[in-house]
Short mmCIF file of C-alpha atoms and ligand atoms in Angstrom, two decimals:
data_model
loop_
_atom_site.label_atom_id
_atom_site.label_comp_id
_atom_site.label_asym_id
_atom_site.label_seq_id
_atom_site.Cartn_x
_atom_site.Cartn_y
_atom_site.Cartn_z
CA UNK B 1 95.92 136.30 86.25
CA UNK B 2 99.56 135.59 85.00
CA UNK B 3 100.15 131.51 84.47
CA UNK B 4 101.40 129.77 87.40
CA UNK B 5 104.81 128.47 87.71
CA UNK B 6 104.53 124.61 88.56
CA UNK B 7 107.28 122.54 90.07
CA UNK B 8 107.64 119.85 87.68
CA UNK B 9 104.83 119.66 85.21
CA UNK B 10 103.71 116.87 82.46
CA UNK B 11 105.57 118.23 79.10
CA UNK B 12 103.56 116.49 75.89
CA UNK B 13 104.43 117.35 72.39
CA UNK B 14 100.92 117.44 71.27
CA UNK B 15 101.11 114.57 69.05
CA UNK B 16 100.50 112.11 71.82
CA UNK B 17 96.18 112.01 71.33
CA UNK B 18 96.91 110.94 67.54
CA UNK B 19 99.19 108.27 68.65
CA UNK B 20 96.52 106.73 71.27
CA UNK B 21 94.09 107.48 68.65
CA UNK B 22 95.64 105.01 66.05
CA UNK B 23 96.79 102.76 68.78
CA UNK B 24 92.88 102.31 69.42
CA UNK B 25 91.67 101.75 65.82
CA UNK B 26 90.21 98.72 65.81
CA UNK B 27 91.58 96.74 63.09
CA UNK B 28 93.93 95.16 65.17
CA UNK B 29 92.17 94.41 67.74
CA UNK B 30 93.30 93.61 71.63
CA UNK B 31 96.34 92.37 70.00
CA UNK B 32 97.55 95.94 68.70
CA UNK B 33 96.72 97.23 72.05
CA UNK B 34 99.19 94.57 73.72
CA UNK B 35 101.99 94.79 71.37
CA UNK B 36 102.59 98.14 73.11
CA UNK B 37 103.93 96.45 76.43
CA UNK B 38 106.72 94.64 75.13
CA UNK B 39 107.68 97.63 72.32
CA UNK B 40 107.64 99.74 75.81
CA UNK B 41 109.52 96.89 77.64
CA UNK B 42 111.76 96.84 74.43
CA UNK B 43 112.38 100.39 74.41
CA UNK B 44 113.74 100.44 77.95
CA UNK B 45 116.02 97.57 77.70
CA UNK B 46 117.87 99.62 75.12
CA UNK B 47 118.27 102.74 77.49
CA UNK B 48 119.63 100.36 80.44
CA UNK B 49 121.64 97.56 78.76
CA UNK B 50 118.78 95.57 81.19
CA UNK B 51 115.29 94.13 81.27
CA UNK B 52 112.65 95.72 82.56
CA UNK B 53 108.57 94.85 82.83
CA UNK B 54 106.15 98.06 82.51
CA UNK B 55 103.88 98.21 85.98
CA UNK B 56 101.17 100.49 87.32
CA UNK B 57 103.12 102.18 89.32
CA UNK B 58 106.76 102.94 91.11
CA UNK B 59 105.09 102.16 93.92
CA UNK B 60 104.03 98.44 92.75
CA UNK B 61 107.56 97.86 91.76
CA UNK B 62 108.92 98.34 95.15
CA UNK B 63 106.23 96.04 96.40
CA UNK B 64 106.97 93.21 93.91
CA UNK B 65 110.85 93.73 94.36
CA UNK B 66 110.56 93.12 97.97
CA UNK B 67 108.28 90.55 97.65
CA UNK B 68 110.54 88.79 94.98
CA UNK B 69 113.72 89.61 97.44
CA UNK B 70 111.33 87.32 99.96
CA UNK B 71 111.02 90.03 102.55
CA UNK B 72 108.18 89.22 105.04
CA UNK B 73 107.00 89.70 108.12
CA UNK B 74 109.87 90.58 110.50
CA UNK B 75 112.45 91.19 108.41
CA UNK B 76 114.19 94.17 108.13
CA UNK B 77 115.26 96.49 104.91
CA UNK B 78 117.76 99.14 105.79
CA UNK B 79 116.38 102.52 103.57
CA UNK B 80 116.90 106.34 103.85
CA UNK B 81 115.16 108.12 106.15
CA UNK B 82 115.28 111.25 103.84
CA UNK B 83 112.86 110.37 101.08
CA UNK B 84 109.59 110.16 99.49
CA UNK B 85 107.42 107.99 101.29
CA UNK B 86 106.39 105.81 98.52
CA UNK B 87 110.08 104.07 98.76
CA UNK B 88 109.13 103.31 102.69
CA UNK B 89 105.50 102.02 102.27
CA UNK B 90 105.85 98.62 100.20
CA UNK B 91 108.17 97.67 103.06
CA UNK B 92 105.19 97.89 105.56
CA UNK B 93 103.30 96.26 102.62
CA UNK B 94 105.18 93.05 103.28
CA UNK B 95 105.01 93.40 107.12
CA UNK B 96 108.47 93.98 107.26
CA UNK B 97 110.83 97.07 109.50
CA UNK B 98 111.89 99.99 108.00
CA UNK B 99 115.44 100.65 109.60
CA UNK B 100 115.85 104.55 108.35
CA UNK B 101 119.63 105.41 107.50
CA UNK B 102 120.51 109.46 107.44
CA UNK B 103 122.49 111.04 104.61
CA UNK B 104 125.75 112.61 103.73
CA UNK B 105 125.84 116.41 103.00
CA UNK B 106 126.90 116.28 99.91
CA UNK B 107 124.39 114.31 97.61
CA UNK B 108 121.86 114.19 100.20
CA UNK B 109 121.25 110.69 99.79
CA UNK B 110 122.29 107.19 102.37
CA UNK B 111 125.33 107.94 104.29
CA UNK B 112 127.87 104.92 103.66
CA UNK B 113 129.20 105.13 107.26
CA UNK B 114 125.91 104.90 108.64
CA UNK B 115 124.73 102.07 107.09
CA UNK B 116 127.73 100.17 108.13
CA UNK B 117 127.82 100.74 111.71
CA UNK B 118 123.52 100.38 111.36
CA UNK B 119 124.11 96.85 109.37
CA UNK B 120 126.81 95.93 112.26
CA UNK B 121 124.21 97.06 115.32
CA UNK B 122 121.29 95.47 114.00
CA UNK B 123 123.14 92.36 113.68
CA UNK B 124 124.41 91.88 116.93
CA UNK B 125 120.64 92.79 118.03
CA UNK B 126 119.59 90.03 116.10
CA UNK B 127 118.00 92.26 113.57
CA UNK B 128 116.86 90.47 110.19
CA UNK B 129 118.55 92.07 107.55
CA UNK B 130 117.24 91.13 104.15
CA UNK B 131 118.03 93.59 101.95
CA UNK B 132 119.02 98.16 101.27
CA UNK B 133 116.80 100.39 99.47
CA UNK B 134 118.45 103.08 97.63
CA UNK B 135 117.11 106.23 96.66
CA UNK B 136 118.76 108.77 94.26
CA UNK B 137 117.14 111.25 95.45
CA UNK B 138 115.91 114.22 93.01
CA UNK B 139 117.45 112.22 90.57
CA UNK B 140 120.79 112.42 91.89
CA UNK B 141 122.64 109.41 92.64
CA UNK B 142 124.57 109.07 96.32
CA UNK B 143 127.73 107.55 96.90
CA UNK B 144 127.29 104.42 94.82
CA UNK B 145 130.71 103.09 95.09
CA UNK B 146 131.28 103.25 98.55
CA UNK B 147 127.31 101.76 99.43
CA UNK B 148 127.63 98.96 96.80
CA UNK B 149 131.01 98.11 98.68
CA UNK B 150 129.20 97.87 102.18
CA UNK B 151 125.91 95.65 100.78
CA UNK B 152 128.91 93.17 99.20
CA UNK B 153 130.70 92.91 101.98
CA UNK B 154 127.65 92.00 104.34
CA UNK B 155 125.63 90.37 101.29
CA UNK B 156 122.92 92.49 101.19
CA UNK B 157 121.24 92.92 97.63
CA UNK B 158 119.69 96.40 96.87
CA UNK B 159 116.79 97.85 95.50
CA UNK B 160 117.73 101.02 93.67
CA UNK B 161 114.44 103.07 94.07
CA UNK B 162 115.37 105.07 90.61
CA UNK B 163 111.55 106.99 90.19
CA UNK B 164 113.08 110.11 90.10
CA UNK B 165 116.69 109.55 88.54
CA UNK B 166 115.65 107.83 84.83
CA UNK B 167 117.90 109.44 82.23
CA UNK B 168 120.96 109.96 84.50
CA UNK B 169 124.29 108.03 84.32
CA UNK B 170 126.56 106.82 87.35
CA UNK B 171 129.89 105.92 86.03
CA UNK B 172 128.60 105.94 82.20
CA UNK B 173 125.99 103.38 83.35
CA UNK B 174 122.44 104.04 83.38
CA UNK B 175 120.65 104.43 86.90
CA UNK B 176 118.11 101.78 87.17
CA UNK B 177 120.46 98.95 86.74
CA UNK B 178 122.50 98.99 89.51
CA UNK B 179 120.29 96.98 91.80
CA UNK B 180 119.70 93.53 92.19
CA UNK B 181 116.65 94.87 90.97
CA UNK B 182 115.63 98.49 89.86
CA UNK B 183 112.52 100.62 89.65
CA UNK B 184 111.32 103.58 87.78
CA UNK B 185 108.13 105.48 87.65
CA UNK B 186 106.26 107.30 84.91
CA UNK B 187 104.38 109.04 86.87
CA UNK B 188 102.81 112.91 86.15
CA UNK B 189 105.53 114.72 87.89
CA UNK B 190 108.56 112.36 87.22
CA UNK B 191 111.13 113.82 83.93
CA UNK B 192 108.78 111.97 81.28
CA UNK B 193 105.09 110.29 82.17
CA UNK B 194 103.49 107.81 80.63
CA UNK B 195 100.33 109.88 83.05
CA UNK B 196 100.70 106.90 85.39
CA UNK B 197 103.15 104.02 85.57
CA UNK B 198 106.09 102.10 86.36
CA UNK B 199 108.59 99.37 85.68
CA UNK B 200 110.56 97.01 87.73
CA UNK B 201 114.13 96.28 86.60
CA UNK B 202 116.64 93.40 86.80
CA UNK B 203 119.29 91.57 84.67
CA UNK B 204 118.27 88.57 86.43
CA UNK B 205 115.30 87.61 83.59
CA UNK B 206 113.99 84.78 86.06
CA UNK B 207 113.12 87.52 88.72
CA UNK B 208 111.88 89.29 86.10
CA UNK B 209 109.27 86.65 84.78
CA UNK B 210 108.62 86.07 88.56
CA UNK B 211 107.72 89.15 88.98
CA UNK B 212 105.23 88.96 85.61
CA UNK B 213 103.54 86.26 87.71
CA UNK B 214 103.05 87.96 90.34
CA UNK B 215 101.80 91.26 88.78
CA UNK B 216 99.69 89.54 86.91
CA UNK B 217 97.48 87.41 89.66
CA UNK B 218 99.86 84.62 89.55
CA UNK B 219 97.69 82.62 87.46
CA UNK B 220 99.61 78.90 87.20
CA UNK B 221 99.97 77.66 83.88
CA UNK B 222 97.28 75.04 83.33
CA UNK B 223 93.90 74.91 81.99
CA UNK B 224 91.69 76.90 84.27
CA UNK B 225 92.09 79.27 86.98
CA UNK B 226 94.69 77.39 89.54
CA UNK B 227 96.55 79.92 91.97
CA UNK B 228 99.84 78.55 94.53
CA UNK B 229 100.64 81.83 95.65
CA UNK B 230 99.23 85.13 96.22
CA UNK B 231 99.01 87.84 93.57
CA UNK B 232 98.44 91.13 92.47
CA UNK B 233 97.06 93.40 88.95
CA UNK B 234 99.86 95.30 89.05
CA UNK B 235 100.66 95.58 85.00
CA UNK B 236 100.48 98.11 83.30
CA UNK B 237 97.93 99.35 80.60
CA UNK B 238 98.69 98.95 77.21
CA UNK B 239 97.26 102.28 76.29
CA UNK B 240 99.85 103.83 78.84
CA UNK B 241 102.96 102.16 77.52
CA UNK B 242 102.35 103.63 73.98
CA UNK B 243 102.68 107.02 75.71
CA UNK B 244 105.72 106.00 77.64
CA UNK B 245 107.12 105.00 74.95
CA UNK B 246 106.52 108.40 73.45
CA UNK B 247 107.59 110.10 76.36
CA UNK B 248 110.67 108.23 76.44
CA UNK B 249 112.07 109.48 72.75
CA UNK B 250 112.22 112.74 74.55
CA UNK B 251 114.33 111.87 77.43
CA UNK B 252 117.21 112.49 76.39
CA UNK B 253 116.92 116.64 75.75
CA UNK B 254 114.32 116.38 78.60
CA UNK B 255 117.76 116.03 80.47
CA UNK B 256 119.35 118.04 78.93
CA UNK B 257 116.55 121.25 79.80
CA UNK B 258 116.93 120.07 83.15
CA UNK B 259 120.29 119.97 83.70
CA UNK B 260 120.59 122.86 81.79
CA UNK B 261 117.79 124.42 84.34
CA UNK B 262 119.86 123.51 87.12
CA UNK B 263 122.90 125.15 85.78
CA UNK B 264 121.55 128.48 85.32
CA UNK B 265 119.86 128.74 88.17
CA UNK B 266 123.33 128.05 90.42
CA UNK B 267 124.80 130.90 88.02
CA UNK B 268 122.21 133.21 89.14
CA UNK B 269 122.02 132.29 92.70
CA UNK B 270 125.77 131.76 93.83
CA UNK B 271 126.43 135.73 94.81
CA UNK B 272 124.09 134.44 97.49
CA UNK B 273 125.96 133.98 100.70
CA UNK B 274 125.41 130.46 102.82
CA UNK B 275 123.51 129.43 99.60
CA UNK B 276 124.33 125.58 98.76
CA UNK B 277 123.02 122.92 95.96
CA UNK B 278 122.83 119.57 96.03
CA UNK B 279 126.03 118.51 94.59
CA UNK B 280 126.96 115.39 92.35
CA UNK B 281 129.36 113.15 92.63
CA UNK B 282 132.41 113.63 90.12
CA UNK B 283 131.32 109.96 88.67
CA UNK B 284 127.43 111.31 87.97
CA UNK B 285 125.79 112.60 85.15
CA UNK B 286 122.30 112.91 86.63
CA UNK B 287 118.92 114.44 85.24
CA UNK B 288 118.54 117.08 87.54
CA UNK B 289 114.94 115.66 88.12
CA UNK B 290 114.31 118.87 90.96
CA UNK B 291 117.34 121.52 91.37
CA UNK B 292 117.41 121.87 94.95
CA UNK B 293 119.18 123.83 97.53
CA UNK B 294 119.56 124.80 101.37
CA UNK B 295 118.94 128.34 102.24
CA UNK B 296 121.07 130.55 104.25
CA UNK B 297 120.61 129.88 108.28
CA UNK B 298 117.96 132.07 109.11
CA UNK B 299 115.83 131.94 106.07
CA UNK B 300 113.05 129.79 106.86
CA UNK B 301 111.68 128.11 103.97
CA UNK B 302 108.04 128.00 104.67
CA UNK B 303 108.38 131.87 104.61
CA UNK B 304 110.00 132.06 101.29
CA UNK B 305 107.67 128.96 100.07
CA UNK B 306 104.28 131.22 101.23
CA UNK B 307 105.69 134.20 99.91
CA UNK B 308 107.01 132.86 96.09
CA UNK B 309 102.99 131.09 96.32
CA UNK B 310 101.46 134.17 96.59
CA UNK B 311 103.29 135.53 93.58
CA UNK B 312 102.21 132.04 91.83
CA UNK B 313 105.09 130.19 91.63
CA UNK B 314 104.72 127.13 93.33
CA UNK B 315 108.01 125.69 95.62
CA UNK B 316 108.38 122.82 98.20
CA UNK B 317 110.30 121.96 101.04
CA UNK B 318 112.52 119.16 100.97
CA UNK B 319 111.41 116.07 102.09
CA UNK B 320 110.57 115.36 106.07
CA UNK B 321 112.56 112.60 107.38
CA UNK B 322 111.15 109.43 107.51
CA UNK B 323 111.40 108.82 111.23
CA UNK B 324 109.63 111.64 112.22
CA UNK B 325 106.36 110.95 110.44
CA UNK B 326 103.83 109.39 112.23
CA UNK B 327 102.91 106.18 110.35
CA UNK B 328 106.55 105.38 110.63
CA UNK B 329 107.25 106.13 114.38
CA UNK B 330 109.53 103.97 116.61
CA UNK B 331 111.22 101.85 114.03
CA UNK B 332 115.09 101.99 114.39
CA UNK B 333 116.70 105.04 112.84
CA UNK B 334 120.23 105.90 112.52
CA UNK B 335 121.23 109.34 112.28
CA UNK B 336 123.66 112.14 112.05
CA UNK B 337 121.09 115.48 111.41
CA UNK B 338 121.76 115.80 107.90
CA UNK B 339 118.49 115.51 107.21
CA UNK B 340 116.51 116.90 110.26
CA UNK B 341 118.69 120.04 108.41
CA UNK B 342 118.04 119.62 104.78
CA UNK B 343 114.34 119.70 106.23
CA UNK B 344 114.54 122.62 108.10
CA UNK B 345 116.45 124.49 105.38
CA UNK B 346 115.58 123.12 101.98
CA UNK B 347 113.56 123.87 98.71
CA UNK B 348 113.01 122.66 95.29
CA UNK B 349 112.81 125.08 92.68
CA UNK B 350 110.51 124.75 89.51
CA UNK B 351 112.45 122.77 87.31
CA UNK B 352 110.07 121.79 84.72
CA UNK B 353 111.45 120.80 81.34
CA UNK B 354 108.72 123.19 79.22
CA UNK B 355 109.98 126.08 81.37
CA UNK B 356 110.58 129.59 80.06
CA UNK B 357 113.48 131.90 79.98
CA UNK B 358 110.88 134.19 80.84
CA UNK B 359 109.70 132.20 83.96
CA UNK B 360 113.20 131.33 84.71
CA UNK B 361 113.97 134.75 85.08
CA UNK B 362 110.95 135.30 87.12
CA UNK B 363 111.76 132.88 89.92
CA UNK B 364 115.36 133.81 89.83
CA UNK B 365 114.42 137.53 90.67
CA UNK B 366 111.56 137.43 93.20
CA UNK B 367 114.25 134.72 94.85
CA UNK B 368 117.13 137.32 95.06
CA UNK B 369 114.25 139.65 96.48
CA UNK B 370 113.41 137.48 99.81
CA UNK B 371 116.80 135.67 99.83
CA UNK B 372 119.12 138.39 99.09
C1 PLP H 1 107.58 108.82 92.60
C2 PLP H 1 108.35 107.97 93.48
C3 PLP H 1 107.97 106.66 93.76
C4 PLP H 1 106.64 106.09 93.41
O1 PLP H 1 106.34 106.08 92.08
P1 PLP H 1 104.78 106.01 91.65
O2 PLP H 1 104.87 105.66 90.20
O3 PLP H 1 104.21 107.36 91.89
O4 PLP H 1 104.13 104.96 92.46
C5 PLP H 1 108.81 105.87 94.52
N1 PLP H 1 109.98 106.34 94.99
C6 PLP H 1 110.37 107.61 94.77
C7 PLP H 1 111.68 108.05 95.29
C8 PLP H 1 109.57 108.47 94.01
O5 PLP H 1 109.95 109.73 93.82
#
């Protein structure tokens, strides 16, 4: 059996059991362990120019940035409606309305226009607007100018749901700390993994020690146990931060590969006719988390998806809209088909960063063979 050909896999150097090894001695007891949060916090402060506290998960950063936003029951957020889910569910969390925005054609993320003329309907509806989530997605930022320009001039602070853009730039600055608050995720198939993990981000530090409080059962600060508000374990494990923080000396040529990835793969599959990539803006300099592109009309993907799986290589679809899953069904949705398309006519490519020439060439070739 020849080795599969993942979409995005872990990529470890091999020196990361030592390190957890000699993290564990016991010499130093619990206090060695928890020295790796804040060298981990300390770490990504330097790659943003922000703060940042390490988390469980992406997914409990979106939750506590909501939560420290005050969203609550019947509010809205305004968020894409092409996306991964995990940037849709924390909004439920809080008992709050998803109201899904469709993208542009070009980056594939939140339209500008739409959100405007959704911001302006669900106003004069009455609609509680409390705050955007933004998505780069596939680690490709959207239209940041033009959508930071529409939450300023209806006061609207964002989220910037960066999981899957860490290591890309936006204008020379770092994504992540755009938002009124940020989040990343170090999870297994994200550009570097900490096997688990995530981090909430925010140049406010008052948020951010908010937001400590809360992830860490909001214990009050007296004596004994005393709780005003409710909680959540939401921090993340010491143990996992020493690997994130190995994980994140590689980022940089992990971006490189990937860009690098993306880039040969458009110079192999441009003769093909109706062919298109995601494209970046001219500001962008993103990590090229997933190189992803539309097929020509007629080319269905699940064919070509089946078909590259059988010869092991493994492929997905891009994302299904948001407002046509189930668990998200009849909340208001604004939108202009670009993504009912990039569904019907979309794939990611394997784009992992320990990825062969030899594999490269692989995928490239059986490609041309069903795609032409
Ligand atoms: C991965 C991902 C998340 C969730 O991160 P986890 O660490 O897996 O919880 C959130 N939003 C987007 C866009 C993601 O890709």
């Amino acid at each position: 059996m020849e080795e599969k050909i993942w979409l995005s896999s872990p990529h470890f150097e091999g020196t990361e059991g030592a390190l957890l090894q000699e993290v564990l001695m016991p010499q130093g007891g619990g206090e060695q362990l928890y020295a790796q949060l804040p060298k981990f916090e300390k770490q990504l402060e330097e790659l943003l120019g922000v703060p940042a506290i390490a988390l469980n998960s992406g997914t409990s950063a979106l939750h506590l940035a909501l939560r420290l936003l005050g969203v609550e029951k019947g509010d809205e957020v305004l968020c894409p409606t092409f996306t991964f889910s995990a940037a849709v569910n924390p909004i439920l969390y809080q008992g709050a309305k998803p109201v899904f925005i469709d993208s542009e054609q070009e980056t594939w993320n939140m339209c500008p226009e739409l959100l405007r003329e959704a911001i302006l309907d669900r106003r004069s509806k009455g609609g509680k607007l409390k705050a955007i989530m933004l998505v780069h997605n596939y680690g490709v930022p959207g239209k940041l100018d033009e959508l930071f320009e529409v939450a300023e001039e209806f006061d609207l602070p964002v989220i910037e749901d960066a999981a899957e853009a860490l290591g890309g730039k936006y204008d020379g600055k770092p994504l992540g700390a755009f938002g009124r608050m940020g989040i990343l995720s170090f999870n297994l198939n994200k550009i570097i993994t900490a096997t688990g993990g995530g981090a909430l981000v925010s140049e406010n530090k008052d948020l951010l020690a908010q937001g400590l409080h809360l992830a860490t059962q909001a214990k009050d600060g007296s004596g004994h146990y005393q709780h005003s508000t409710l909680g959540f374990n939401y921090r993340m494990s010491p143990l996992l931060a020493a690997l994130g923080g190995a994980q994140l000396k590689m980022l940089e040529q992990r971006v490189e590969k990937r860009r690098q990835l993306f880039k040969e793969y458009q110079a192999s599959l441009e003769t093909v006719e109706g062919l298109t990539f995601q494209q970046e803006e001219k500001k962008a300099c993103s990590n090229r988390w997933l190189t992803c592109l539309k097929l020509p009309n007629g080319i269905a993907p699940v064919q070509v998806l089946q078909q590259m799986a059988a010869r092991g290589v493994e492929l997905k679809q891009l994302w299904k809209p948001m407002h046509q899953q189930p668990v998200f069904e009849g909340f208001p949705s604004y939108l202009n088909g670009v993504s009912q398309n990039l569904f019907e006519q979309g794939l990611c490519l394997p784009s992992s960063s320990s990825l062969t020439t030899g594999q490269m060439t692989k995928v490239t070739q059986y490609l041309h063979e069903l795609v032409g």
